[in-house]
Coordinates of C-alpha atoms (C1' of nucleotides) in Angstrom, one line a residue:
Chain A
X1 CA -4.9 -5.3 7.6
X2 CA -3.7 -7.8 10.9
X3 CA -4.0 -6.7 13.8
X4 CA -3.7 -8.3 17.0
X5 CA -7.3 -10.1 16.7
X6 CA -6.3 -11.1 12.9
X7 CA -2.1 -12.2 13.9
X8 CA -4.1 -13.9 16.9
X9 CA -6.2 -15.9 14.8
X10 CA -3.2 -17.2 12.4
X11 CA -1.8 -18.2 15.8
X12 CA -4.5 -20.9 16.5
X13 CA -4.9 -21.9 13.5
X14 CA -1.2 -23.1 12.2
X15 CA -0.5 -24.0 15.6
X16 CA -2.4 -27.4 15.9
X17 CA -0.4 -27.9 12.2
X18 CA 3.3 -27.3 13.6
X19 CA 3.6 -28.3 16.9
X20 CA 5.2 -30.7 17.0
X21 CA 6.0 -31.4 13.2
X22 CA 10.2 -31.6 12.3
X23 CA 11.3 -28.7 9.8
X24 CA 12.5 -30.2 6.6
X25 CA 13.5 -27.4 4.9
X26 CA 13.3 -23.4 4.7
X27 CA 13.1 -21.7 1.1
X28 CA 13.7 -17.8 1.2
X29 CA 12.8 -16.5 -2.6
X30 CA 12.5 -12.7 -1.0
X31 CA 14.5 -12.5 2.1
X32 CA 13.9 -8.5 2.4
X33 CA 10.9 -7.9 4.0
X34 CA 11.1 -4.3 6.6
X35 CA 14.4 -6.5 7.8
X36 CA 16.4 -8.5 5.4
X37 CA 16.0 -12.5 6.7
X38 CA 19.1 -13.4 8.0
X39 CA 20.9 -15.7 6.1
X40 CA 21.3 -17.9 8.7
X41 CA 17.6 -19.2 9.6
X42 CA 17.5 -22.2 6.6
X43 CA 20.6 -23.3 9.4
X44 CA 19.0 -22.7 13.3
X45 CA 15.5 -24.7 12.0
X46 CA 16.7 -26.9 10.1
X47 CA 15.8 -30.0 12.2
X48 CA 14.3 -29.1 14.0
X49 CA 11.2 -29.4 15.9
X50 CA 8.2 -27.1 16.8
X51 CA 7.5 -27.1 21.0
X52 CA 5.7 -23.9 21.1
X53 CA 3.6 -20.7 19.0
X54 CA 2.8 -17.6 21.6
X55 CA 2.6 -14.7 20.4
X56 CA 3.3 -11.1 21.8
X57 CA 1.8 -7.8 20.9
X58 CA 0.9 -8.8 16.3
X59 CA 4.4 -10.4 17.2
X60 CA 4.8 -14.2 16.7
X61 CA 6.8 -16.1 18.2
X62 CA 7.5 -19.6 16.9
X63 CA 9.5 -21.8 19.2
X64 CA 12.2 -24.8 18.9
X65 CA 14.8 -26.6 21.0
X66 CA 17.1 -23.7 19.1
X67 CA 15.4 -21.0 19.4
X68 CA 12.9 -18.8 18.3
X69 CA 11.8 -18.2 15.0
X70 CA 9.9 -14.3 15.9
X71 CA 7.4 -13.0 12.8
X72 CA 5.8 -10.0 12.6
X73 CA 3.6 -9.9 9.9
X74 CA 3.2 -6.3 8.8
X75 CA 0.4 -4.6 7.3
X76 CA -0.5 -7.0 4.3
X77 CA 0.8 -10.4 5.9
X78 CA -0.8 -13.8 5.9
X79 CA 0.5 -17.7 7.0
X80 CA -1.2 -20.3 5.7
X81 CA -1.0 -24.5 6.3
X82 CA -0.2 -26.0 2.2
X83 CA 1.4 -28.9 1.2
X84 CA 4.8 -28.5 0.3
X85 CA 4.5 -28.9 -2.7
X86 CA 1.7 -25.6 -4.4
X87 CA 2.8 -23.5 -6.3
X88 CA 4.1 -20.1 -5.4
X89 CA 2.3 -16.6 -5.6
X90 CA 4.1 -13.7 -6.5
X91 CA 4.7 -12.7 -3.3
X92 CA 5.0 -15.7 -1.8
X93 CA 8.2 -14.9 0.6
X94 CA 8.8 -17.3 3.0
X95 CA 8.3 -21.6 3.3
X96 CA 8.9 -22.9 6.7
X97 CA 8.4 -26.5 5.3
X98 CA 7.8 -29.7 7.7
X99 CA 8.6 -32.8 7.8
X100 CA 5.1 -34.4 6.9
X101 CA 5.8 -32.3 3.4
X102 CA 3.0 -29.6 4.9
X103 CA 4.6 -26.5 4.2
X104 CA 4.1 -22.8 6.2
X105 CA 3.8 -20.1 3.8
X106 CA 4.3 -17.1 4.1
X107 CA 2.9 -14.1 1.4
X108 CA 3.6 -10.4 3.1
X109 CA 2.2 -8.1 -0.8
X110 CA 3.6 -4.9 0.8
X111 CA 7.0 -6.1 2.8
X112 CA 6.2 -4.7 6.1
X113 CA 6.3 -7.9 8.4
X114 CA 9.5 -9.2 9.6
X115 CA 11.6 -13.0 10.2
X116 CA 13.6 -12.6 12.8
X117 CA 15.9 -14.7 15.0
X118 CA 16.2 -14.6 18.8
X119 CA 19.1 -17.6 20.4
X120 CA 17.3 -17.3 24.4
X121 CA 14.8 -16.1 25.4
X122 CA 12.5 -14.1 22.9
X123 CA 11.1 -11.5 25.9
X124 CA 14.1 -10.1 25.5
X125 CA 14.8 -9.5 22.2
X126 CA 15.7 -5.8 21.5
X127 CA 11.6 -5.2 19.6
X128 CA 10.5 -7.2 22.3
X129 CA 12.0 -6.0 25.4
X130 CA 10.7 -2.8 25.9
X131 CA 6.8 -3.3 24.7
X132 CA 3.6 -2.2 26.7
X133 CA 1.7 -4.2 28.1
X134 CA -1.1 -6.8 26.6
X135 CA -4.7 -5.5 26.5
X136 CA -6.6 -9.2 26.4
X137 CA -4.2 -9.3 29.6
X138 CA -5.1 -8.7 33.5
X139 CA -2.6 -5.9 34.4
X140 CA -3.7 -4.2 31.4
X141 CA -6.4 -2.4 33.2
X142 CA -7.5 1.5 34.5
X143 CA -5.7 2.2 37.3
X144 CA -2.0 1.0 35.3
X145 CA -3.9 3.4 32.3
X146 CA -5.0 6.0 33.9
X147 CA -1.1 5.3 35.6
X148 CA 0.7 5.8 32.8
X149 CA -1.4 8.7 30.8
X150 CA -0.6 11.3 33.9
X151 CA 0.8 14.3 32.7
X152 CA 0.9 13.2 28.7
X153 CA 0.1 15.6 26.4
X154 CA -0.6 13.2 23.7
X155 CA -3.9 12.3 22.1
X156 CA -4.8 10.0 23.4
X157 CA -5.6 7.4 20.2
X158 CA -1.7 8.2 19.3
X159 CA -1.5 7.0 23.3
X160 CA -3.5 3.5 23.0
X161 CA -2.1 3.1 20.0
X162 CA 1.9 3.3 21.4
X163 CA 3.4 0.1 21.9
X164 CA 5.6 0.7 24.6
X165 CA 2.3 1.5 26.9
X166 CA -0.1 -1.2 26.1
X167 CA 0.6 -3.5 22.5
X168 CA -2.3 -4.2 20.1
X169 CA -4.0 -1.2 19.4
X170 CA -4.0 -0.5 15.9
X171 CA -5.6 1.4 14.3
X172 CA -10.0 0.6 13.6
X173 CA -9.3 -1.1 16.5
X174 CA -8.4 2.9 18.7
X175 CA -11.2 4.4 15.6
X176 CA -13.6 2.0 17.3
X177 CA -13.0 1.2 20.9
X178 CA -12.8 5.2 21.5
X179 CA -16.2 5.7 19.9
X180 CA -17.9 2.9 21.9
X181 CA -16.2 5.2 25.2
X182 CA -17.1 8.1 24.1
X183 CA -13.8 10.0 24.1
X184 CA -13.0 12.1 21.1
X185 CA -9.4 10.9 19.7
X186 CA -7.4 13.7 20.1
X187 CA -7.9 15.2 23.8
X188 CA -5.2 15.4 25.4
X189 CA -4.1 10.8 27.3
X190 CA -3.6 12.9 30.7
X191 CA -6.4 15.3 30.8
X192 CA -9.2 12.4 31.0
X193 CA -10.6 11.1 34.7
X194 CA -10.6 7.7 35.5
X195 CA -14.0 7.1 34.5
X196 CA -13.3 7.6 31.3
X197 CA -10.4 5.4 31.5
X198 CA -11.7 2.9 33.1
X199 CA -14.4 2.6 30.7
X200 CA -12.4 2.9 27.2
X201 CA -9.4 0.0 28.9
X202 CA -13.1 -1.9 29.1
X203 CA -14.5 -0.8 25.2
X204 CA -11.0 -1.7 24.0
X205 CA -11.1 -5.6 25.5
X206 CA -13.6 -5.8 24.6
X207 CA -13.5 -4.9 21.0
X208 CA -10.5 -7.3 20.5
X209 CA -12.1 -10.0 22.2
X210 CA -15.0 -9.6 19.6
X211 CA -13.2 -9.2 16.4
X212 CA -11.0 -12.8 17.8
X213 CA -14.1 -14.3 18.3
X214 CA -15.4 -13.3 15.4
X215 CA -11.8 -14.5 13.0
X216 CA -10.2 -11.4 13.5
X217 CA -11.7 -8.5 11.5
X218 CA -10.1 -8.9 7.3
X219 CA -10.4 -6.1 5.3
X220 CA -7.6 -6.5 1.7
X221 CA -6.1 -9.1 1.9
X222 CA -5.8 -10.9 4.5
X223 CA -6.0 -14.5 4.0
X224 CA -7.3 -17.3 7.3
X225 CA -4.4 -19.5 8.0
X226 CA -6.5 -22.1 6.8
X227 CA -6.7 -20.7 3.2
X228 CA -10.3 -19.5 3.0
X229 CA -10.8 -15.4 2.7
X230 CA -11.6 -14.1 6.4
X231 CA -14.8 -12.5 6.1
X232 CA -16.2 -12.1 9.6
X233 CA -15.9 -8.0 10.1
X234 CA -17.4 -7.3 12.5
X235 CA -19.6 -4.0 13.0
X236 CA -17.3 -1.3 12.6
X237 CA -18.9 2.6 13.7
X238 CA -16.7 4.9 12.8
X239 CA -13.0 3.2 10.4
X240 CA -13.6 4.2 7.3
X241 CA -17.3 5.3 6.9
X242 CA -16.0 9.1 6.5
X243 CA -19.0 11.3 5.9
X244 CA -22.4 8.4 6.6
X245 CA -24.0 8.8 9.5
X246 CA -23.4 7.6 13.0
X247 CA -25.9 4.6 14.1
X248 CA -25.7 6.1 17.3
X249 CA -27.7 9.7 16.9
X250 CA -27.2 10.0 13.4
X251 CA -24.5 12.5 13.0
X252 CA -21.8 12.9 10.9
X253 CA -18.6 10.6 10.9
X254 CA -15.5 13.2 10.8
X255 CA -12.7 11.6 9.3
X256 CA -9.4 13.9 9.9
X257 CA -5.9 13.4 10.1
X258 CA -3.7 12.2 13.1
X259 CA 0.1 11.8 13.6
X260 CA -0.6 10.5 9.4
X261 CA -3.2 8.6 10.6
X262 CA -7.2 8.4 9.5
X263 CA -9.3 9.3 13.2
X264 CA -13.0 8.7 12.6
X265 CA -15.0 9.9 15.1
X266 CA -18.8 11.5 16.0
X267 CA -18.8 15.0 16.8
X268 CA -22.0 14.2 19.0
X269 CA -20.8 10.6 21.0
X270 CA -17.8 11.5 21.5
X271 CA -15.7 14.3 23.9
Chain B
dA1 C1' 11.6 12.1 28.3
dA2 C1' 8.0 13.1 24.7
dT3 C1' 7.1 13.7 21.3
dC4 C1' 6.7 14.2 15.6
dG5 C1' 7.6 13.0 11.2
dC6 C1' 10.3 9.5 8.1
dG7 C1' 10.6 6.0 4.6
dC8 C1' 9.4 1.1 4.1
dC9 C1' 6.5 -1.2 -0.1
dT10 C1' 2.5 -2.2 -3.6
dG11 C1' -2.5 -3.2 -4.5
dA12 C1' -6.7 -0.4 -5.2
dC13 C1' -8.3 3.6 -6.6
dG14 C1' -9.5 8.2 -9.2
dG15 C1' -8.9 11.5 -13.4
dC16 C1' -7.0 12.2 -17.5
Chain C
dT1 C1' -7.7 0.5 -22.4
dG2 C1' -3.5 2.6 -20.4
dC3 C1' -0.6 5.8 -17.5
dC4 C1' 0.1 8.0 -13.7
dG5 C1' -0.2 10.7 -8.7
dT6 C1' -2.0 9.5 -4.7
dC7 C1' -3.6 6.6 -0.5
dA8 C1' -3.4 3.7 2.8
dG9 C1' -0.7 2.2 6.9
dG10 C1' 2.9 -0.8 11.6
dC11 C1' 6.5 0.9 13.6
dG12 C1' 10.9 1.1 14.9
dC13 C1' 14.4 5.5 14.2
dG14 C1' 16.5 9.9 14.0
dA15 C1' 15.8 14.8 14.9
dT16 C1' 13.9 17.9 17.6

DNA sequence: AATCGCGCCTGACGGC
DNA sequence: TGCCGTCAGGCGCGAT
């Protein structure tokens, strides 16, 4: 499932293929993703030149002088650059065909992803306007997270996964960052002291940047943008390791549901 | 305002 | 083998 590092890796992978290229055609084979792809998308894009490929949280922003295509990869989405003539597979829902006969192809078996259009400043789009800070920017720091978490009774894991607080911390990296910070995922956010919050900010930044360097954690069906299966997963300390020994102390990793999501932690190392 | 739970969707997996 | 039920999971949204 693409998390922020996967999205960033994708962005870096596709950018050199797209930048300054002109769009010749848009093929939508399946418009029903999380939201229906706007029927006007092709008309907006055809003939336009791609001027920038940015990211906000897990949203990719592909801009032309005419406006911005906003993409989200959801749970199972991936983007690849293929020759335009490449036969499409079952879940290849959208092609952005370039004038140079190359093609940006969106594949998304579970269709939790999205392709939207925003005429003006994409950051003003309803889905982006209220997003929290970027985890790798300086604005995400101990002071910010400490202040934001005061009086909050929600568990720290749910808190750091709240995109209105900080974007791009998904289930895998939330579990991993909490382990590295020695914090139990179930502790109320508002009861964690400044020093431990500082520590958590550091581990979130570390775990995300390491994954970006590694090319993104890849589970199941993520595919790197060059089409090769991405296989550069960093060592996961707790995620998916229910009943296995903690690498740090040897005691058994616990799994429990938190807000319908799996939390993994070590009872001994995380307090 | 903060928190909770739902639902979208398909592939993988386990049980019989 | 094949069928079927269950699960995973980002995240917006409506309910509380």
